[in-house]
Coordinates of C-alpha atoms and ligand atoms in Angstrom, one line a residue:
M9 CA 83.1 -40.2 65.3
F10 CA 86.7 -40.0 64.2
P11 CA 87.8 -42.6 61.6
R12 CA 91.2 -43.2 63.1
S13 CA 90.0 -45.7 65.7
A14 CA 87.9 -47.8 63.3
H15 CA 90.4 -50.7 63.3
L16 CA 91.0 -50.7 67.1
A17 CA 89.5 -53.3 69.5
D18 CA 87.9 -52.7 72.9
F19 CA 89.9 -55.0 75.2
I20 CA 87.9 -54.1 78.3
D21 CA 85.8 -57.2 79.0
L22 CA 82.7 -55.8 80.6
D23 CA 81.2 -59.2 81.2
R24 CA 84.2 -60.5 83.2
I25 CA 84.2 -57.3 85.3
S26 CA 80.5 -57.5 86.0
T27 CA 80.7 -61.2 86.9
A28 CA 83.6 -60.6 89.3
L29 CA 81.8 -57.7 91.0
A30 CA 78.6 -59.8 91.3
A31 CA 80.4 -62.7 92.9
A32 CA 82.0 -60.3 95.4
Q33 CA 78.8 -58.7 96.6
P34 CA 78.6 -58.7 100.4
G35 CA 76.8 -61.9 101.4
A36 CA 77.8 -63.8 98.2
P37 CA 79.5 -67.2 99.1
A38 CA 83.0 -66.1 97.9
A39 CA 82.8 -62.8 99.8
T40 CA 82.1 -64.6 103.2
D41 CA 84.9 -67.2 102.8
A42 CA 87.3 -65.9 105.4
A43 CA 90.0 -68.5 104.6
R44 CA 90.0 -67.5 101.0
L45 CA 90.4 -63.8 101.9
E46 CA 93.4 -64.7 104.1
D47 CA 95.0 -66.7 101.2
I48 CA 94.5 -63.8 98.8
L49 CA 96.1 -61.3 101.2
A50 CA 99.0 -63.7 101.8
K51 CA 99.6 -64.2 98.1
A52 CA 99.5 -60.4 97.5
E53 CA 101.9 -59.8 100.3
A54 CA 104.3 -62.3 98.7
R55 CA 104.3 -59.8 95.7
A56 CA 102.3 -62.1 93.4
G57 CA 99.6 -59.5 92.6
L58 CA 95.8 -60.1 92.4
T59 CA 93.6 -61.6 89.8
L60 CA 90.6 -59.5 88.7
E61 CA 88.3 -61.7 90.8
E62 CA 90.5 -61.5 93.9
A63 CA 90.7 -57.7 93.6
A64 CA 86.9 -57.5 93.3
L65 CA 86.5 -59.5 96.6
L66 CA 88.8 -57.0 98.4
L67 CA 87.2 -54.0 96.8
R68 CA 83.6 -54.9 97.7
T69 CA 84.1 -55.9 101.3
R70 CA 81.9 -54.1 103.8
N71 CA 83.4 -56.0 106.7
P72 CA 85.4 -53.5 108.9
E73 CA 87.7 -56.3 110.1
T74 CA 88.5 -57.4 106.6
D75 CA 89.0 -53.8 105.6
Q76 CA 91.6 -53.3 108.4
R77 CA 93.4 -56.5 107.2
I78 CA 93.5 -55.2 103.6
L79 CA 95.0 -51.9 104.7
A80 CA 97.5 -53.5 107.0
A81 CA 98.7 -56.0 104.3
A82 CA 99.0 -53.1 101.7
S83 CA 101.0 -51.0 104.2
R84 CA 103.4 -53.9 105.0
L85 CA 103.8 -54.7 101.3
K86 CA 104.5 -51.1 100.5
K87 CA 107.2 -50.8 103.2
S88 CA 108.8 -54.0 102.1
I89 CA 109.3 -52.7 98.5
Y90 CA 109.6 -48.9 98.8
G91 CA 110.9 -48.6 102.4
N92 CA 110.2 -45.1 103.6
R93 CA 110.9 -43.4 100.3
L94 CA 108.5 -40.9 98.8
V95 CA 109.1 -39.4 95.3
L96 CA 108.1 -35.7 94.9
F97 CA 107.2 -33.8 91.7
A98 CA 105.2 -30.7 90.6
P99 CA 102.8 -30.3 87.7
L100 CA 103.4 -27.4 85.3
Y101 CA 100.4 -26.4 83.2
V102 CA 101.5 -25.2 79.7
T103 CA 98.2 -24.4 78.1
N104 CA 94.5 -24.5 79.1
E105 CA 93.3 -24.0 75.5
C106 CA 91.2 -27.0 74.6
C107 CA 88.9 -28.1 71.8
N108 CA 87.3 -30.9 73.8
R109 CA 84.1 -30.9 75.8
C110 CA 84.8 -33.1 78.8
V111 CA 81.9 -32.1 81.0
Y112 CA 83.8 -32.4 84.2
C113 CA 86.8 -30.2 83.3
G114 CA 87.2 -26.5 83.7
F115 CA 89.2 -26.3 80.5
Q116 CA 86.3 -27.7 78.3
D117 CA 85.7 -25.6 75.1
S118 CA 82.3 -24.4 76.2
N119 CA 83.6 -22.7 79.4
T120 CA 83.6 -19.0 78.2
A121 CA 84.3 -17.8 81.8
L122 CA 87.8 -19.4 81.7
D123 CA 90.8 -17.1 81.1
R124 CA 92.5 -19.0 78.2
R125 CA 96.2 -19.0 78.2
T126 CA 99.2 -20.7 76.5
L127 CA 102.6 -19.9 78.0
T128 CA 105.0 -18.1 75.8
E129 CA 108.6 -19.5 75.8
A130 CA 109.6 -16.8 78.2
E131 CA 106.7 -17.4 80.5
L132 CA 107.4 -21.2 80.5
Q133 CA 111.0 -20.5 81.4
R134 CA 109.9 -18.3 84.2
E135 CA 107.6 -21.1 85.6
V136 CA 110.5 -23.5 85.3
R137 CA 113.0 -21.2 87.1
I138 CA 110.5 -20.7 90.0
L139 CA 110.1 -24.5 90.4
E140 CA 113.8 -25.0 90.2
S141 CA 114.4 -22.5 92.8
Q142 CA 112.1 -24.4 95.1
G143 CA 114.1 -27.6 94.6
Q144 CA 111.9 -29.4 92.1
K145 CA 113.7 -31.8 89.8
R146 CA 110.8 -33.8 88.3
L147 CA 108.0 -32.0 86.4
L148 CA 104.7 -33.2 84.9
L149 CA 103.8 -30.9 82.0
V150 CA 100.1 -30.7 81.4
Y151 CA 98.4 -29.6 78.2
G152 CA 94.9 -29.0 76.9
E153 CA 94.3 -30.4 73.4
H154 CA 94.3 -27.9 70.6
P155 CA 94.7 -28.3 66.8
T156 CA 97.3 -25.5 66.6
R157 CA 99.4 -27.0 69.4
G158 CA 100.5 -30.4 68.2
A159 CA 103.3 -32.8 68.9
E160 CA 106.1 -30.6 67.4
W161 CA 105.0 -27.7 69.7
I162 CA 104.8 -30.0 72.7
A163 CA 108.2 -31.4 72.0
R164 CA 109.6 -27.8 71.8
T165 CA 108.1 -26.9 75.2
M166 CA 109.8 -30.1 76.6
R167 CA 113.1 -28.9 75.2
T168 CA 112.7 -25.5 76.7
V169 CA 112.0 -27.1 80.1
Y170 CA 115.1 -29.3 79.9
E171 CA 117.3 -26.4 78.7
T172 CA 116.1 -23.8 81.3
S173 CA 118.5 -23.6 84.2
N174 CA 118.9 -21.1 87.1
E175 CA 122.4 -22.1 88.0
A176 CA 124.7 -25.0 87.5
H177 CA 122.9 -27.2 90.0
D178 CA 119.4 -26.0 89.2
H179 CA 117.9 -28.0 86.3
I180 CA 114.9 -30.2 85.7
R181 CA 116.1 -33.8 85.3
R182 CA 112.9 -35.6 84.3
V183 CA 110.0 -34.2 82.2
N184 CA 106.9 -36.3 82.3
V185 CA 104.0 -35.3 80.0
N186 CA 100.2 -35.5 80.4
C187 CA 98.8 -34.5 77.0
A188 CA 96.1 -35.8 74.6
P189 CA 96.8 -39.2 72.9
L190 CA 99.1 -38.9 69.8
S191 CA 99.9 -41.0 66.8
V192 CA 102.9 -43.3 67.0
E193 CA 104.8 -40.9 64.7
D194 CA 104.0 -37.9 67.0
F195 CA 104.9 -39.9 70.2
R196 CA 108.3 -40.4 68.6
L197 CA 108.9 -36.7 68.7
L198 CA 108.3 -36.7 72.4
Q199 CA 110.5 -39.7 72.8
Q200 CA 113.3 -37.9 71.0
E201 CA 113.1 -35.0 73.4
G202 CA 113.7 -37.3 76.3
I203 CA 110.2 -37.8 77.8
G204 CA 110.1 -39.5 81.2
T205 CA 106.6 -40.9 81.6
Y206 CA 103.8 -40.4 79.2
Q207 CA 100.6 -40.2 81.2
C208 CA 97.1 -40.5 79.9
F209 CA 94.0 -41.2 82.0
Q210 CA 91.1 -43.1 80.5
E211 CA 88.8 -41.2 82.8
T212 CA 86.1 -44.0 82.7
Y213 CA 86.3 -47.4 81.2
H214 CA 82.5 -47.6 81.1
R215 CA 81.9 -46.8 77.5
P216 CA 78.3 -45.4 77.7
T217 CA 79.5 -43.1 80.6
Y218 CA 82.6 -42.1 78.6
E219 CA 80.3 -41.1 75.7
A220 CA 78.0 -39.1 78.0
M221 CA 81.0 -37.3 79.5
H222 CA 82.9 -36.4 76.3
L223 CA 80.6 -34.5 74.1
R224 CA 82.8 -32.9 71.5
G225 CA 86.3 -33.0 70.0
P226 CA 88.9 -35.8 69.4
K227 CA 88.6 -37.0 73.0
A228 CA 85.1 -38.3 72.3
D229 CA 86.8 -41.2 70.5
Y230 CA 87.0 -43.8 73.3
L231 CA 89.1 -46.3 71.4
W232 CA 91.7 -43.8 70.2
R233 CA 92.3 -43.0 73.9
L234 CA 92.2 -46.6 75.1
H235 CA 95.1 -47.5 72.8
A236 CA 97.1 -44.4 73.5
L237 CA 99.6 -46.1 75.8
H238 CA 100.1 -49.0 73.4
R239 CA 101.0 -46.4 70.7
A240 CA 103.3 -44.6 73.1
M241 CA 105.2 -47.9 73.7
E242 CA 105.3 -48.7 70.1
A243 CA 107.0 -45.3 69.6
G244 CA 109.7 -46.3 72.1
I245 CA 108.3 -44.6 75.3
E246 CA 108.9 -47.3 77.9
D247 CA 107.4 -45.6 80.9
V248 CA 103.7 -44.9 80.7
G249 CA 101.1 -43.9 83.3
M250 CA 97.4 -44.7 83.4
G251 CA 94.4 -44.2 85.6
P252 CA 90.6 -43.6 86.0
L253 CA 89.0 -40.3 87.1
L254 CA 87.1 -41.5 90.1
G255 CA 83.6 -40.3 90.5
L256 CA 82.2 -40.6 87.0
Y257 CA 81.2 -44.3 87.3
D258 CA 81.3 -47.2 89.8
P259 CA 84.8 -46.8 91.3
D260 CA 85.3 -50.5 91.9
F261 CA 84.5 -51.2 88.2
E262 CA 87.1 -48.5 87.2
V263 CA 89.7 -50.2 89.4
L264 CA 89.1 -53.6 87.8
A265 CA 89.1 -52.1 84.3
T266 CA 92.4 -50.3 85.1
L267 CA 93.9 -53.7 86.2
M268 CA 92.6 -55.2 82.9
H269 CA 94.2 -52.3 80.9
A270 CA 97.5 -52.9 82.8
A271 CA 97.5 -56.6 82.1
R272 CA 96.7 -56.0 78.4
L273 CA 99.6 -53.6 78.1
E274 CA 102.0 -56.1 79.8
A275 CA 100.8 -58.9 77.5
D276 CA 101.1 -56.9 74.3
C277 CA 104.2 -54.7 75.1
G278 CA 106.1 -56.8 77.6
V279 CA 105.7 -54.3 80.4
G280 CA 102.8 -52.8 82.3
P281 CA 102.3 -49.3 83.5
H282 CA 105.1 -47.5 85.2
T283 CA 102.6 -45.5 87.3
V284 CA 98.9 -45.5 88.1
S285 CA 97.1 -42.3 89.2
F286 CA 93.5 -42.2 90.6
P287 CA 92.4 -38.6 90.6
R288 CA 89.0 -38.0 92.3
L289 CA 86.7 -35.5 90.7
E290 CA 87.2 -32.0 92.2
P291 CA 85.0 -29.0 91.7
A292 CA 85.9 -27.0 88.6
L293 CA 84.6 -23.7 87.1
G294 CA 81.9 -24.3 84.5
A295 CA 81.7 -28.0 85.1
E296 CA 78.7 -28.8 87.2
V297 CA 79.2 -32.5 87.2
A298 CA 82.5 -32.1 89.0
S299 CA 80.7 -30.5 92.0
R300 CA 78.2 -33.3 92.2
P301 CA 80.0 -36.5 91.1
P302 CA 77.6 -39.1 89.7
H303 CA 79.3 -41.7 91.9
H304 CA 80.3 -40.4 95.3
L305 CA 83.5 -41.9 96.7
S306 CA 84.0 -41.7 100.5
D307 CA 87.5 -41.3 101.9
E308 CA 87.2 -44.8 103.4
H309 CA 86.4 -46.4 100.1
F310 CA 89.1 -44.4 98.4
T311 CA 91.7 -45.6 100.9
R312 CA 90.6 -49.2 100.3
I313 CA 91.0 -48.6 96.5
V314 CA 94.6 -47.4 96.9
A315 CA 95.4 -50.4 99.2
V316 CA 94.0 -52.8 96.6
L317 CA 95.9 -51.2 93.8
R318 CA 99.1 -51.5 95.9
L319 CA 98.4 -55.2 96.5
A320 CA 97.5 -55.8 92.8
L321 CA 100.4 -53.9 91.2
P322 CA 103.3 -54.2 93.8
Y323 CA 105.9 -52.7 91.5
T324 CA 103.9 -49.9 89.9
G325 CA 104.3 -46.3 91.2
L326 CA 101.1 -45.0 92.7
I327 CA 100.7 -41.2 92.3
L328 CA 98.7 -38.8 94.4
S329 CA 98.1 -35.2 93.5
T330 CA 97.3 -32.1 95.7
R331 CA 93.7 -32.7 94.9
E332 CA 93.4 -34.4 98.3
S333 CA 93.5 -32.9 101.8
E334 CA 96.7 -33.2 103.9
A335 CA 95.1 -35.7 106.4
L336 CA 93.9 -38.0 103.6
R337 CA 97.2 -37.8 101.8
T338 CA 99.0 -39.0 104.9
R339 CA 96.7 -42.0 105.1
L340 CA 97.0 -42.9 101.4
I341 CA 100.8 -42.7 101.5
E342 CA 100.7 -45.2 104.4
V343 CA 98.7 -47.8 102.4
G344 CA 100.3 -47.5 99.0
V345 CA 101.1 -44.2 97.4
S346 CA 104.7 -43.8 96.4
Q347 CA 104.8 -40.4 94.6
I348 CA 103.1 -37.2 95.5
S349 CA 102.9 -33.7 94.0
A350 CA 103.5 -30.8 96.3
A351 CA 102.8 -27.0 96.2
S352 CA 100.9 -27.4 92.9
R353 CA 99.3 -24.7 90.8
T354 CA 96.7 -26.0 88.3
Y355 CA 96.7 -23.3 85.6
P356 CA 99.3 -21.9 83.2
G357 CA 101.3 -19.1 84.9
G358 CA 100.2 -20.2 88.4
Y359 CA 103.7 -20.3 89.9
A360 CA 104.6 -16.8 88.7
D361 CA 101.3 -15.5 90.0
A362 CA 102.0 -17.1 93.4
E363 CA 105.2 -15.0 93.6
Q364 CA 103.1 -11.9 93.6
Q365 CA 100.6 -13.3 96.1
Q366 CA 99.3 -10.9 98.8
P367 CA 100.2 -12.1 102.3
D368 CA 96.5 -12.5 103.2
D369 CA 95.7 -14.6 100.2
T370 CA 95.7 -18.3 101.1
T371 CA 94.1 -19.6 98.0
Q372 CA 95.9 -21.5 95.2
C373 CA 94.6 -19.2 92.5
H374 CA 95.5 -15.8 93.9
G375 CA 92.3 -14.0 93.0
R376 CA 92.1 -16.0 89.7
P377 CA 89.7 -18.9 90.3
D378 CA 88.7 -18.4 86.7
A379 CA 92.0 -19.8 85.5
Q380 CA 92.4 -23.1 87.5
Q381 CA 91.6 -26.5 86.1
F382 CA 90.2 -27.6 89.5
A383 CA 90.5 -26.7 93.1
T384 CA 93.4 -28.2 95.1
G385 CA 93.1 -29.5 98.7
D386 CA 96.7 -29.2 100.1
H387 CA 97.9 -25.6 100.1
R388 CA 101.3 -26.0 101.7
S389 CA 104.7 -25.0 100.2
L390 CA 107.2 -27.6 99.1
D391 CA 109.4 -26.9 102.2
A392 CA 106.4 -27.3 104.5
V393 CA 105.4 -30.7 102.9
V394 CA 109.0 -31.9 103.1
H395 CA 109.3 -30.9 106.8
D396 CA 106.0 -32.6 107.6
I397 CA 106.7 -35.9 105.9
V398 CA 110.2 -36.1 107.4
Q399 CA 109.6 -34.8 110.9
N400 CA 106.1 -36.2 111.5
H401 CA 106.1 -39.4 109.4
G402 CA 109.7 -40.4 108.9
Y403 CA 109.5 -40.5 105.1
L404 CA 112.5 -40.0 103.0
P405 CA 111.8 -37.5 100.2
S406 CA 113.3 -38.4 96.8
W407 CA 113.9 -36.5 93.6
C408 CA 115.7 -39.4 92.1
T409 CA 115.8 -39.6 88.3
A410 CA 118.6 -42.1 88.1
C411 CA 116.9 -45.1 86.5
Y412 CA 115.6 -43.1 83.6
R413 CA 118.9 -41.5 83.0
A414 CA 120.9 -44.7 83.4
G415 CA 118.5 -46.5 80.9
R416 CA 116.7 -48.5 83.6
T417 CA 113.3 -48.1 82.2
G418 CA 110.4 -50.2 81.0
E419 CA 111.0 -54.0 81.1
H420 CA 114.6 -53.5 82.4
F421 CA 113.2 -51.5 85.3
M422 CA 110.5 -54.0 86.1
D423 CA 112.9 -56.9 86.0
L424 CA 115.2 -55.1 88.5
A425 CA 112.2 -54.2 90.7
K426 CA 110.8 -57.8 90.7
T427 CA 114.1 -59.3 91.7
G428 CA 114.7 -56.7 94.4
G429 CA 117.8 -55.5 92.6
I430 CA 116.5 -52.0 92.4
Q431 CA 116.8 -51.5 96.1
K432 CA 120.6 -51.1 95.9
F433 CA 119.9 -48.0 93.7
C434 CA 116.7 -46.4 95.1
H435 CA 117.6 -45.9 98.7
P436 CA 121.1 -44.4 98.2
N437 CA 119.9 -42.3 95.3
S438 CA 117.0 -40.9 97.5
L439 CA 119.5 -40.0 100.2
L440 CA 121.8 -38.2 97.6
T441 CA 118.9 -36.1 96.1
F442 CA 117.6 -35.3 99.6
Q443 CA 121.0 -34.2 100.7
E444 CA 121.1 -31.8 97.7
Y445 CA 117.7 -30.5 98.6
L446 CA 118.7 -29.8 102.2
L447 CA 121.8 -28.0 101.2
D448 CA 120.4 -25.9 98.4
Y449 CA 116.7 -25.2 99.2
A450 CA 115.6 -26.2 102.7
S451 CA 114.6 -23.9 105.6
P452 CA 116.7 -24.2 108.7
E453 CA 114.0 -26.3 110.4
T454 CA 113.7 -28.7 107.5
R455 CA 117.5 -29.0 107.2
A456 CA 117.8 -30.0 110.8
A457 CA 115.0 -32.6 110.6
G458 CA 116.4 -33.8 107.3
N459 CA 120.0 -34.2 108.5
A460 CA 118.8 -36.2 111.5
L461 CA 116.9 -38.5 109.2
I462 CA 120.0 -39.0 106.9
E463 CA 122.0 -39.9 110.0
R464 CA 119.4 -42.5 111.1
E465 CA 119.3 -44.0 107.6
L466 CA 123.0 -44.3 107.4
A467 CA 123.2 -45.9 110.8
A468 CA 120.6 -48.6 109.7
M469 CA 122.6 -49.5 106.5
P470 CA 125.0 -52.5 106.1
E471 CA 128.5 -51.2 106.8
S472 CA 129.9 -51.5 103.3
R473 CA 127.0 -49.7 101.7
C474 CA 127.1 -47.1 104.4
A475 CA 130.7 -46.2 103.7
R476 CA 130.0 -45.8 100.0
V477 CA 126.9 -43.7 100.4
A478 CA 128.6 -41.6 103.1
A479 CA 131.5 -40.9 100.7
L480 CA 129.0 -39.7 98.0
L481 CA 127.1 -37.5 100.6
G482 CA 130.5 -36.0 101.5
R483 CA 131.1 -35.1 97.8
I484 CA 127.7 -33.4 97.7
Q485 CA 128.5 -31.5 100.9
N486 CA 131.7 -30.3 99.2
G487 CA 129.8 -28.9 96.3
E488 CA 129.3 -31.7 93.7
R489 CA 125.8 -32.2 92.4
D490 CA 123.8 -34.8 90.5
L491 CA 125.6 -37.8 91.7
Y492 CA 123.7 -41.1 91.4
L493 CA 124.2 -44.9 91.2
Ligands
SAM510 N1 94.0 -32.7 78.0 C1 94.7 -33.9 78.3 C2 93.7 -35.0 78.5 O1 92.6 -34.8 78.8 O2 94.2 -36.1 78.5 C3 95.6 -33.8 79.5 C4 95.4 -32.7 80.5 S1 93.9 -33.0 81.5 C5 93.9 -31.4 82.3 C6 94.6 -34.0 82.8 C7 93.6 -34.8 83.6 O3 92.9 -33.9 84.5 C8 92.5 -35.5 82.9 O4 93.0 -36.7 82.3 C9 91.5 -35.7 84.0 O5 91.6 -37.0 84.6 C10 91.9 -34.7 85.0 N2 90.7 -33.8 85.4 C11 89.9 -33.1 84.5 N3 89.0 -32.5 85.2 C12 89.1 -32.8 86.5 C13 88.4 -32.4 87.7 N4 87.3 -31.6 87.7 N5 88.8 -33.0 88.9 C14 89.9 -33.8 88.9 N6 90.6 -34.1 87.8 C15 90.2 -33.6 86.6
SF4_511 FE1 90.6 -30.6 77.6 FE2 91.9 -32.6 79.0 FE3 90.2 -30.9 80.2 FE4 89.2 -32.6 78.5 S1 90.3 -33.1 80.5 S2 88.6 -30.5 78.6 S3 90.8 -32.7 77.0 S4 92.1 -30.4 79.3

């Protein structure tokens, strides 16, 4: 054990979660009360969220009709808050060196077959330039945990990313970080470098399972990790992201515990999570448990989980990675997901490798399966993803980073979101970043589909706003960049 968590409390109330799940079992009186279910859905659609007990009832339903009503309510709620916007980002793996033994992860210390690599400054710059040349503006930096690569080093890599630029208009505007939990003092270093969101997944909130899955290293300390987001907020990082790794334990339990974590953060720090992620276990080299998850999660159940999270946390960004297949991603976006990664490589140096890819190599690891963290399910380029979501689904891609750069973060952001005030920023800003993408990076087919979408969006706007946005779009067409409200 590590002494640093000795004073920390476990705020996940297992009894309350177990009681809520037991009361929601199919056949239990509460679970068969159709009027109550309708009330719960109506309340959630009115943006009032869900209690733990209400969320349990929705999660445990095995009634196909109720299931359809949950998905439809989540879909309507999502549209009413987010419209057709979809935020895009890419992960960038900086190091896969790791001193922990998380038995589900390809980077665990005992995996001697893994090609260990930490990007040099020049290699990191190369990855950033490649991503910039694709049109990415928002990156999630991912790090293994290693004693020689602490907060100062992480902060330096963040600075390198912000300072690396291809041309005047090519630079990364928001750097989010997924690294091991730090002390408050160390989180301050990341805050000073301009971190966007600090992301840390609890993996499982079921402590016996956590202990069985984390055999060695600082990550074996459950409480140190459980309090990571509180410490990040204490250090002044206002946007934090949380989530369970689905497949390790009962997924419904994990969702309820995530909601409890979110509520605790809001009660203690004044604001809940900015984002929630829900990665599903994917096969990984040297990690047998990842190929045969202890708790299998069907696509249907996974879809219901995303819908329930949307209903429970109406204003929280829900993030989906390329772990999932194209078809499932489409469904999950419909019922709640608001941010997706695209064209991801899940190992250090993966984007530079892809540039040297042989034409007949359709994998994501380019002959280097020994280097990936886990296998990805959606293998398309960013342009192909953008074309698909615009042309086939009518979504408006967004690379907007305005709120964070205008100081609309944390509590301020949530207040604006809850009163609907954020809408006057989000939709125009999405259009402005999309216009930049179409001019600077898109293929002719994507540009045509995108321009048609922008026309439709302008036509549907109130006249005064339309004139203002059209003027800004005109300035971008004339060469200006990085305009936002
Ligand atoms: N090392 C840091 C940590 O563990 O917090 C951050 C990087 S770690 C690579 C990021 C996340 O990857 C983990 O929090 C975990 O949820 C996820 N992950 C690990 N193994 C996975 C697998 N086999 N399939 C899907 N996600 C996985
Ligand atoms: Fe290391 Fe994170 Fe993978 Fe665990 S999940 S082995 S801490 S990289």
